[in-house]
Coordinates of N, CA and C in Angstrom, one line a residue:
M1 N 9.6 -19.7 -20.4 CA 9.0 -19.0 -18.9 C 9.0 -17.6 -19.2
T2 N 8.2 -17.1 -18.4 CA 7.9 -15.7 -18.6 C 8.1 -14.9 -16.9
M3 N 8.9 -13.9 -17.2 CA 9.2 -13.3 -15.7 C 8.1 -12.3 -15.5
P4 N 8.0 -12.1 -14.3 CA 6.9 -10.6 -14.2 C 7.5 -9.4 -14.4
Q5 N 6.9 -8.5 -15.3 CA 7.0 -7.4 -15.7 C 6.7 -6.2 -14.7
G6 N 6.9 -5.2 -15.1 CA 6.6 -3.9 -14.0 C 7.3 -3.3 -13.1
P7 N 6.5 -2.4 -12.5 CA 7.5 -2.0 -11.4 C 7.5 -3.2 -10.0
E8 N 6.7 -4.2 -10.0 CA 6.8 -5.0 -9.0 C 8.1 -5.8 -9.2
R9 N 8.9 -6.1 -10.7 CA 9.6 -6.9 -10.7 C 10.8 -6.4 -9.8
V10 N 11.7 -7.1 -9.2 CA 12.8 -6.9 -8.5 C 13.8 -7.9 -9.0
L11 N 15.3 -7.2 -9.5 CA 16.1 -8.3 -10.1 C 17.3 -8.4 -9.2
P12 N 18.0 -9.5 -9.0 CA 19.0 -9.8 -7.8 C 20.0 -8.8 -8.1
E13 N 20.7 -8.6 -6.5 CA 21.7 -7.9 -6.4 C 23.0 -8.3 -7.5
I14 N 24.0 -7.8 -7.7 CA 25.1 -8.2 -8.4 C 26.2 -7.8 -7.3
V15 N 26.8 -8.8 -6.9 CA 27.6 -8.6 -5.7 C 29.1 -9.1 -6.3
G16 N 30.4 -8.6 -5.8 CA 31.5 -9.0 -5.8 C 32.2 -8.6 -7.3
R17 N 31.6 -7.5 -7.7 CA 32.1 -6.8 -8.9 C 32.9 -5.9 -8.3
D18 N 34.5 -6.0 -9.1 CA 35.7 -5.1 -8.9 C 35.4 -4.1 -9.8
V19 N 35.6 -2.8 -9.2 CA 35.7 -1.4 -10.1 C 36.1 -1.4 -11.4
F20 N 37.2 -2.5 -11.6 CA 37.9 -2.4 -12.7 C 37.6 -3.6 -13.7
D21 N 36.0 -4.1 -13.4 CA 35.7 -5.3 -14.2 C 34.4 -4.5 -15.0
A22 N 34.6 -4.6 -16.1 CA 33.2 -4.3 -17.1 C 32.1 -5.4 -16.7
L23 N 31.1 -4.7 -16.6 CA 29.7 -5.6 -16.0 C 28.8 -6.0 -17.1
V24 N 28.8 -7.2 -17.6 CA 27.8 -7.5 -19.0 C 26.5 -8.5 -18.2
I25 N 25.6 -8.0 -18.6 CA 24.5 -8.9 -18.2 C 23.5 -9.5 -19.5
R26 N 23.2 -10.6 -19.2 CA 22.5 -11.2 -20.5 C 21.3 -11.3 -20.1
T27 N 20.5 -10.5 -21.1 CA 19.0 -10.3 -20.6 C 18.1 -11.2 -21.7
D28 N 18.8 -12.2 -22.4 CA 18.1 -12.5 -23.7 C 18.9 -14.3 -23.7
F29 N 17.8 -15.3 -24.0 CA 18.1 -16.5 -23.4 C 17.7 -17.3 -24.7
S30 N 17.8 -16.9 -25.8 CA 17.3 -17.5 -27.0 C 18.5 -18.4 -28.0
D31 N 19.4 -17.8 -27.8 CA 20.4 -18.4 -28.4 C 21.8 -18.7 -27.8
D32 N 22.0 -19.9 -27.2 CA 23.1 -19.9 -26.5 C 24.5 -20.0 -27.0
E33 N 24.4 -20.6 -28.6 CA 25.6 -20.2 -29.5 C 26.1 -19.0 -29.6
S34 N 25.1 -18.1 -29.9 CA 25.6 -16.7 -29.7 C 26.1 -16.3 -28.4
W35 N 25.5 -16.6 -27.3 CA 26.0 -16.2 -26.3 C 27.6 -16.6 -26.0
T36 N 27.8 -17.8 -26.0 CA 28.9 -18.5 -26.1 C 30.0 -17.6 -26.7
A37 N 29.9 -17.1 -28.3 CA 30.4 -16.5 -28.7 C 30.9 -15.1 -28.1
V38 N 30.1 -14.4 -27.7 CA 29.9 -13.1 -26.9 C 30.9 -13.5 -25.8
V39 N 30.7 -14.2 -25.0 CA 31.4 -14.3 -24.0 C 33.1 -14.8 -24.1
G40 N 33.3 -15.6 -25.2 CA 34.7 -15.9 -25.7 C 35.2 -14.4 -26.2
E41 N 34.7 -13.5 -26.9 CA 35.0 -12.4 -27.4 C 35.4 -11.2 -26.4
L42 N 34.7 -11.5 -25.2 CA 34.9 -10.6 -24.0 C 36.1 -11.0 -23.2
C43 N 36.3 -12.3 -23.2 CA 37.5 -13.0 -22.5 C 38.7 -12.6 -23.3
R44 N 38.6 -11.9 -24.5 CA 40.4 -11.8 -25.2 C 40.7 -10.5 -24.4
P45 N 42.0 -10.7 -24.7 CA 43.0 -9.6 -24.3 C 42.8 -8.4 -25.1
W46 N 42.9 -7.1 -25.1 CA 42.6 -6.1 -25.5 C 43.4 -4.9 -25.6
G47 N 43.3 -3.9 -26.4 CA 44.4 -2.6 -26.3 C 45.6 -2.5 -27.1
P48 N 46.5 -2.0 -27.3 CA 47.6 -2.0 -28.2 C 48.7 -3.3 -27.9
D49 N 48.5 -4.2 -28.9 CA 49.2 -5.4 -29.0 C 48.6 -6.3 -27.7
D50 N 47.2 -6.3 -27.6 CA 46.4 -7.0 -26.9 C 47.1 -7.3 -25.6
G51 N 47.8 -6.1 -25.1 CA 48.5 -5.8 -23.8 C 47.6 -6.0 -22.2
F52 N 46.6 -5.8 -22.4 CA 45.6 -5.8 -21.3 C 44.9 -7.0 -21.1
P53 N 44.7 -7.6 -20.0 CA 43.8 -8.6 -19.7 C 42.5 -8.4 -19.9
A54 N 41.5 -9.3 -20.2 CA 40.0 -8.8 -20.1 C 39.9 -8.9 -18.7
R55 N 38.8 -7.9 -18.3 CA 38.4 -7.8 -16.8 C 36.8 -7.9 -17.2
V56 N 36.2 -8.9 -16.7 CA 34.8 -8.8 -17.1 C 34.2 -9.5 -16.0
Q57 N 32.9 -9.0 -15.6 CA 32.0 -10.0 -14.8 C 30.8 -9.8 -15.5
V58 N 30.5 -11.4 -15.9 CA 29.5 -11.9 -16.7 C 28.0 -12.1 -15.7
V59 N 27.1 -11.9 -15.9 CA 25.9 -12.0 -15.1 C 24.9 -12.9 -16.0
D60 N 25.1 -14.2 -16.1 CA 24.2 -15.0 -16.7 C 23.0 -15.8 -16.0
A61 N 22.1 -15.2 -15.8 CA 21.2 -15.9 -14.7 C 19.9 -15.5 -15.6
P62 N 18.9 -16.4 -15.4 CA 17.5 -16.5 -16.1 C 16.8 -15.4 -15.3
A63 N 17.0 -15.1 -14.2 CA 16.6 -13.8 -13.5 C 16.2 -12.8 -14.3
W64 N 17.4 -12.4 -14.9 CA 17.5 -11.2 -15.7 C 16.8 -11.4 -17.2
S65 N 16.3 -12.6 -17.7 CA 15.6 -12.8 -18.8 C 14.7 -11.8 -19.3
G66 N 14.8 -10.7 -20.2 CA 13.7 -10.1 -20.6 C 13.8 -8.7 -19.9
A67 N 14.6 -8.4 -19.1 CA 14.9 -7.3 -18.4 C 15.1 -6.1 -19.2
T68 N 14.7 -5.1 -19.1 CA 14.9 -3.9 -19.9 C 15.9 -2.9 -19.5
A69 N 16.2 -2.0 -20.5 CA 17.3 -1.2 -20.1 C 17.1 -0.3 -18.6
D70 N 15.6 0.3 -18.6 CA 15.2 0.6 -17.3 C 15.6 0.1 -16.1
E71 N 14.9 -1.4 -16.3 CA 15.2 -2.2 -15.0 C 16.3 -2.3 -14.5
V72 N 17.2 -2.5 -15.7 CA 18.8 -2.7 -15.0 C 19.1 -1.6 -14.5
L73 N 18.9 -0.2 -15.1 CA 19.5 1.0 -14.7 C 19.0 0.8 -12.9
V74 N 17.9 0.6 -12.6 CA 17.4 0.7 -11.8 C 18.0 -0.3 -10.7
A75 N 18.5 -1.5 -11.3 CA 19.2 -2.9 -10.3 C 20.6 -2.1 -10.0
V76 N 21.2 -1.5 -10.7 CA 22.6 -1.5 -10.8 C 22.8 0.0 -9.9
D77 N 21.8 0.5 -9.7 CA 21.5 2.1 -9.4 C 22.8 2.3 -8.0
E78 N 22.9 1.2 -7.2 CA 23.5 1.4 -6.0 C 25.3 1.2 -5.7
D79 N 25.3 1.0 -7.2 CA 27.0 0.3 -7.3 C 27.5 2.2 -7.6
E80 N 27.8 2.8 -6.8 CA 28.5 4.2 -7.1 C 29.6 4.4 -8.3
Y81 N 30.3 3.1 -8.2 CA 31.4 3.1 -8.8 C 31.3 2.6 -10.4
L82 N 30.1 2.2 -10.9 CA 30.0 1.6 -12.1 C 29.5 2.9 -13.0
S83 N 30.0 3.1 -14.1 CA 29.8 4.1 -15.0 C 28.9 3.6 -16.2
V84 N 29.1 2.6 -16.6 CA 28.4 2.1 -17.9 C 28.4 0.5 -17.7
V85 N 27.2 0.0 -17.9 CA 26.8 -1.3 -18.3 C 26.4 -1.9 -19.5
F86 N 26.7 -3.1 -19.8 CA 26.5 -3.6 -20.9 C 25.4 -4.6 -20.9
L87 N 24.4 -4.7 -21.8 CA 23.3 -6.1 -22.1 C 23.4 -6.5 -23.5
A88 N 23.5 -8.0 -22.7 CA 23.6 -8.9 -24.0 C 22.0 -9.2 -24.2
D89 N 21.5 -8.2 -25.3 CA 19.5 -8.7 -25.5 C 19.6 -9.4 -26.2
R90 N 18.3 -9.3 -27.0 CA 17.8 -10.0 -28.4 C 18.7 -9.7 -29.6
H91 N 18.8 -8.1 -29.5 CA 19.6 -7.8 -30.9 C 20.9 -8.2 -30.7
T92 N 21.7 -8.3 -29.5 CA 22.9 -9.0 -29.3 C 22.8 -10.0 -30.1
M93 N 22.3 -11.1 -29.7 CA 21.9 -12.5 -30.2 C 21.6 -12.8 -31.5
Q94 N 21.1 -12.0 -32.1 CA 20.7 -11.9 -33.6 C 21.8 -11.2 -34.5
S95 N 22.4 -10.2 -33.8 CA 23.3 -9.3 -35.0 C 24.2 -10.1 -35.1
P96 N 24.8 -9.8 -36.5 CA 26.2 -10.6 -37.0 C 27.1 -10.2 -36.0
T97 N 27.3 -8.8 -35.4 CA 28.5 -8.4 -35.1 C 28.3 -8.7 -33.4
R98 N 27.2 -9.1 -33.0 CA 26.9 -9.4 -31.6 C 27.0 -8.3 -30.8
A99 N 26.5 -7.1 -31.2 CA 26.7 -5.9 -30.6 C 26.0 -5.9 -29.3
L100 N 26.7 -5.6 -28.3 CA 26.0 -5.1 -27.0 C 25.6 -4.1 -26.8
L101 N 24.2 -3.7 -25.8 CA 24.1 -2.2 -25.8 C 24.5 -1.8 -24.4
A102 N 25.2 -0.6 -24.7 CA 26.1 0.2 -23.5 C 25.1 1.0 -23.1
L103 N 24.9 0.8 -21.9 CA 24.0 2.0 -21.0 C 24.6 3.0 -20.2
T104 N 24.6 4.2 -20.0 CA 25.5 4.8 -19.1 C 24.6 5.1 -17.8
T105 N 25.2 4.8 -16.7 CA 24.5 4.9 -15.1 C 24.5 6.1 -15.0
V106 N 25.2 7.1 -15.5 CA 25.1 8.4 -14.9 C 24.0 9.2 -15.4
R107 N 23.1 9.7 -14.3 CA 21.8 10.5 -15.0 C 22.0 12.3 -14.4
E108 N 21.8 12.7 -15.5 CA 21.7 14.6 -15.1 C 20.2 14.5 -14.8
D109 N 20.0 15.0 -13.8 CA 18.6 15.6 -13.0 C 18.3 16.9 -13.5
E110 N 17.4 16.9 -14.7 CA 17.0 18.0 -15.2 C 16.5 18.9 -14.2
G111 N 15.7 18.6 -13.2 CA 15.2 19.7 -12.5 C 16.3 20.4 -11.5
D112 N 17.3 19.8 -11.6 CA 18.4 20.6 -10.6 C 19.1 21.5 -11.7
L113 N 19.1 21.5 -12.6 CA 19.8 22.2 -13.8 C 19.3 23.7 -14.1
D114 N 20.2 24.5 -13.7 CA 19.6 26.2 -13.9 C 19.7 26.4 -15.4
P115 N 18.4 26.8 -15.9 CA 18.0 26.7 -17.5 C 18.8 27.9 -18.1
V116 N 19.3 28.7 -17.2 CA 20.0 30.2 -17.6 C 21.1 29.4 -17.9
Y117 N 21.6 28.4 -17.5 CA 23.2 28.0 -17.7 C 23.1 26.6 -18.6
Y118 N 22.2 25.9 -18.4 CA 22.0 24.5 -19.0 C 21.1 24.2 -20.0
Q119 N 20.7 25.4 -20.8 CA 19.3 25.4 -21.7 C 19.9 24.3 -22.7
G120 N 21.1 24.1 -23.4 CA 21.3 23.4 -24.2 C 21.5 21.7 -23.8
L121 N 22.0 21.5 -22.7 CA 21.9 20.2 -22.2 C 20.4 19.8 -22.0
I122 N 19.5 20.8 -21.2 CA 18.1 20.5 -21.0 C 17.3 20.1 -22.6
E123 N 17.8 20.9 -23.4 CA 17.0 20.8 -24.7 C 17.6 19.4 -25.5
S124 N 19.0 19.4 -25.4 CA 19.7 17.9 -25.8 C 20.4 17.5 -25.1
P125 N 19.8 16.5 -24.2 CA 20.4 15.7 -23.1 C 21.7 15.0 -24.1
E126 N 22.4 14.2 -23.2 CA 23.7 13.4 -23.3 C 22.9 12.0 -23.9
P127 N 23.6 11.2 -25.0 CA 22.7 10.2 -25.2 C 22.7 9.2 -23.9
R128 N 22.0 8.4 -23.8 CA 21.6 7.2 -22.8 C 22.4 5.7 -23.2
D129 N 22.4 5.5 -24.2 CA 22.7 4.2 -24.9 C 23.7 4.3 -26.3
F130 N 24.4 3.2 -26.7 CA 24.6 2.9 -28.1 C 25.1 1.5 -28.1
R131 N 25.3 0.9 -29.3 CA 25.9 -0.2 -29.5 C 27.3 -0.3 -29.7
A132 N 27.6 -1.3 -29.0 CA 29.3 -1.8 -28.9 C 29.8 -3.0 -29.2
A133 N 30.4 -3.5 -30.1 CA 30.9 -4.7 -30.5 C 32.0 -5.2 -29.2
P134 N 31.8 -6.6 -28.7 CA 32.2 -7.1 -27.2 C 33.7 -6.8 -27.6
A135 N 34.2 -6.6 -28.7 CA 35.7 -6.1 -28.4 C 35.9 -4.7 -28.2
A136 N 35.0 -4.0 -28.1 CA 34.9 -2.6 -27.8 C 34.8 -2.2 -26.5
V137 N 34.0 -3.2 -25.6 CA 33.8 -3.4 -24.4 C 34.6 -2.7 -23.3
H138 N 35.9 -3.5 -23.4 CA 37.0 -3.2 -22.3 C 37.6 -1.8 -22.2
E139 N 37.7 -1.2 -23.5 CA 37.9 0.3 -24.1 C 37.0 1.4 -23.2
V140 N 35.7 0.9 -23.9 CA 34.3 2.1 -23.3 C 34.3 2.1 -21.8
H141 N 34.4 0.7 -21.1 CA 34.5 0.6 -19.9 C 35.7 1.4 -19.2
A142 N 37.0 1.0 -19.6 CA 38.2 1.5 -19.0 C 38.4 3.1 -18.9
N143 N 38.0 3.5 -20.3 CA 37.7 5.0 -20.2 C 37.0 5.9 -20.0
V144 N 35.6 5.3 -19.7 CA 34.6 6.4 -19.0 C 34.9 6.1 -17.6
T145 N 35.2 4.9 -17.0 CA 35.5 4.3 -15.2 C 36.5 5.4 -15.2
L146 N 37.5 5.8 -15.7 CA 38.8 6.6 -15.3 C 38.7 8.0 -15.8
G147 N 37.4 8.1 -16.6 CA 37.3 9.6 -16.8 C 38.0 10.2 -18.1
N148 N 39.0 9.4 -18.8 CA 39.5 9.7 -19.9 C 38.8 10.2 -21.0
M149 N 37.6 9.5 -21.0 CA 36.8 10.0 -22.1 C 35.3 10.0 -21.4
G150 N 34.2 10.5 -22.3 CA 33.1 10.2 -21.8 C 32.2 9.6 -22.5
F151 N 31.1 9.2 -21.9 CA 30.1 8.2 -22.4 C 29.9 8.9 -23.9
A152 N 29.4 10.0 -24.0 CA 29.0 10.9 -24.9 C 29.8 10.5 -26.2
E153 N 31.0 10.8 -26.1 CA 32.0 10.5 -27.0 C 32.1 9.0 -27.9
F154 N 32.0 8.5 -26.8 CA 31.9 6.9 -27.6 C 30.6 6.8 -28.3
A155 N 29.4 7.2 -27.6 CA 28.2 7.0 -28.7 C 28.1 8.0 -29.8
L156 N 29.2 8.9 -29.6 CA 29.0 9.9 -31.4 C 29.9 8.9 -31.9
A157 N 30.9 8.6 -31.5 CA 32.0 7.5 -32.5 C 30.8 6.5 -32.9
A158 N 30.0 5.6 -32.3 CA 29.1 4.6 -32.7 C 28.1 5.2 -33.7
S159 N 27.6 6.3 -33.6 CA 26.8 6.9 -34.1 C 27.3 7.3 -35.7
A160 N 28.6 7.4 -35.6 CA 29.2 7.9 -37.0 C 29.4 6.7 -37.9
Q161 N 29.4 5.4 -37.3 CA 29.4 4.2 -38.2 C 28.3 3.8 -39.0
P162 N 28.3 3.3 -40.1 CA 27.2 2.9 -41.0 C 26.3 2.2 -40.5
D163 N 26.6 1.3 -39.4 CA 25.6 0.2 -38.6 C 25.5 0.4 -37.3
Q164 N 26.2 1.9 -37.0 CA 26.0 2.2 -35.4 C 26.4 1.4 -34.5
V165 N 27.6 0.8 -34.9 CA 28.0 0.0 -33.9 C 29.4 0.4 -33.7
L166 N 29.8 0.7 -32.2 CA 31.5 1.0 -32.0 C 32.2 0.0 -32.0
R167 N 33.3 0.1 -32.5 CA 34.2 -1.3 -32.7 C 35.8 -0.6 -31.8
P168 N 36.5 -1.1 -31.7 CA 37.9 -0.8 -30.8 C 38.3 0.4 -31.7
L169 N 38.6 1.7 -30.8 CA 39.3 2.7 -31.6 C 40.5 2.7 -31.8

């Protein structure tokens, strides 16, 4: 099934997400077995001694098939409380770690930045994405949402790994 591509593509609205639920959107439907494993890992308790219950909203709808990162970011733009979204894309389904694509929804508008003070940010913008193992999703979502850590800190931790995949810290 081929989904329309380009600017005319409108993805469905995501409703009912609690601010504390990590948002995971499936964009690749090529491997149901891998997807089932990803969801199983996402539903496990996390944190010290697995003391926190998994809070996740999974979007598993064919309308999202093949959606690009940019299309997803446009679709979730209205959720003012969403700081990070995770995509289960082709890489996720083929990767032995089932690494999801973490995307920040916070964008700096470089046109609004005064180059006198923000030249470094303009020349080297914050990272927009990184890969995260399903077991790291809740830690990233909770800390970025609460402001305990920034998205860039997690991206840096992921980039320090040999396979570029963030695992629970």
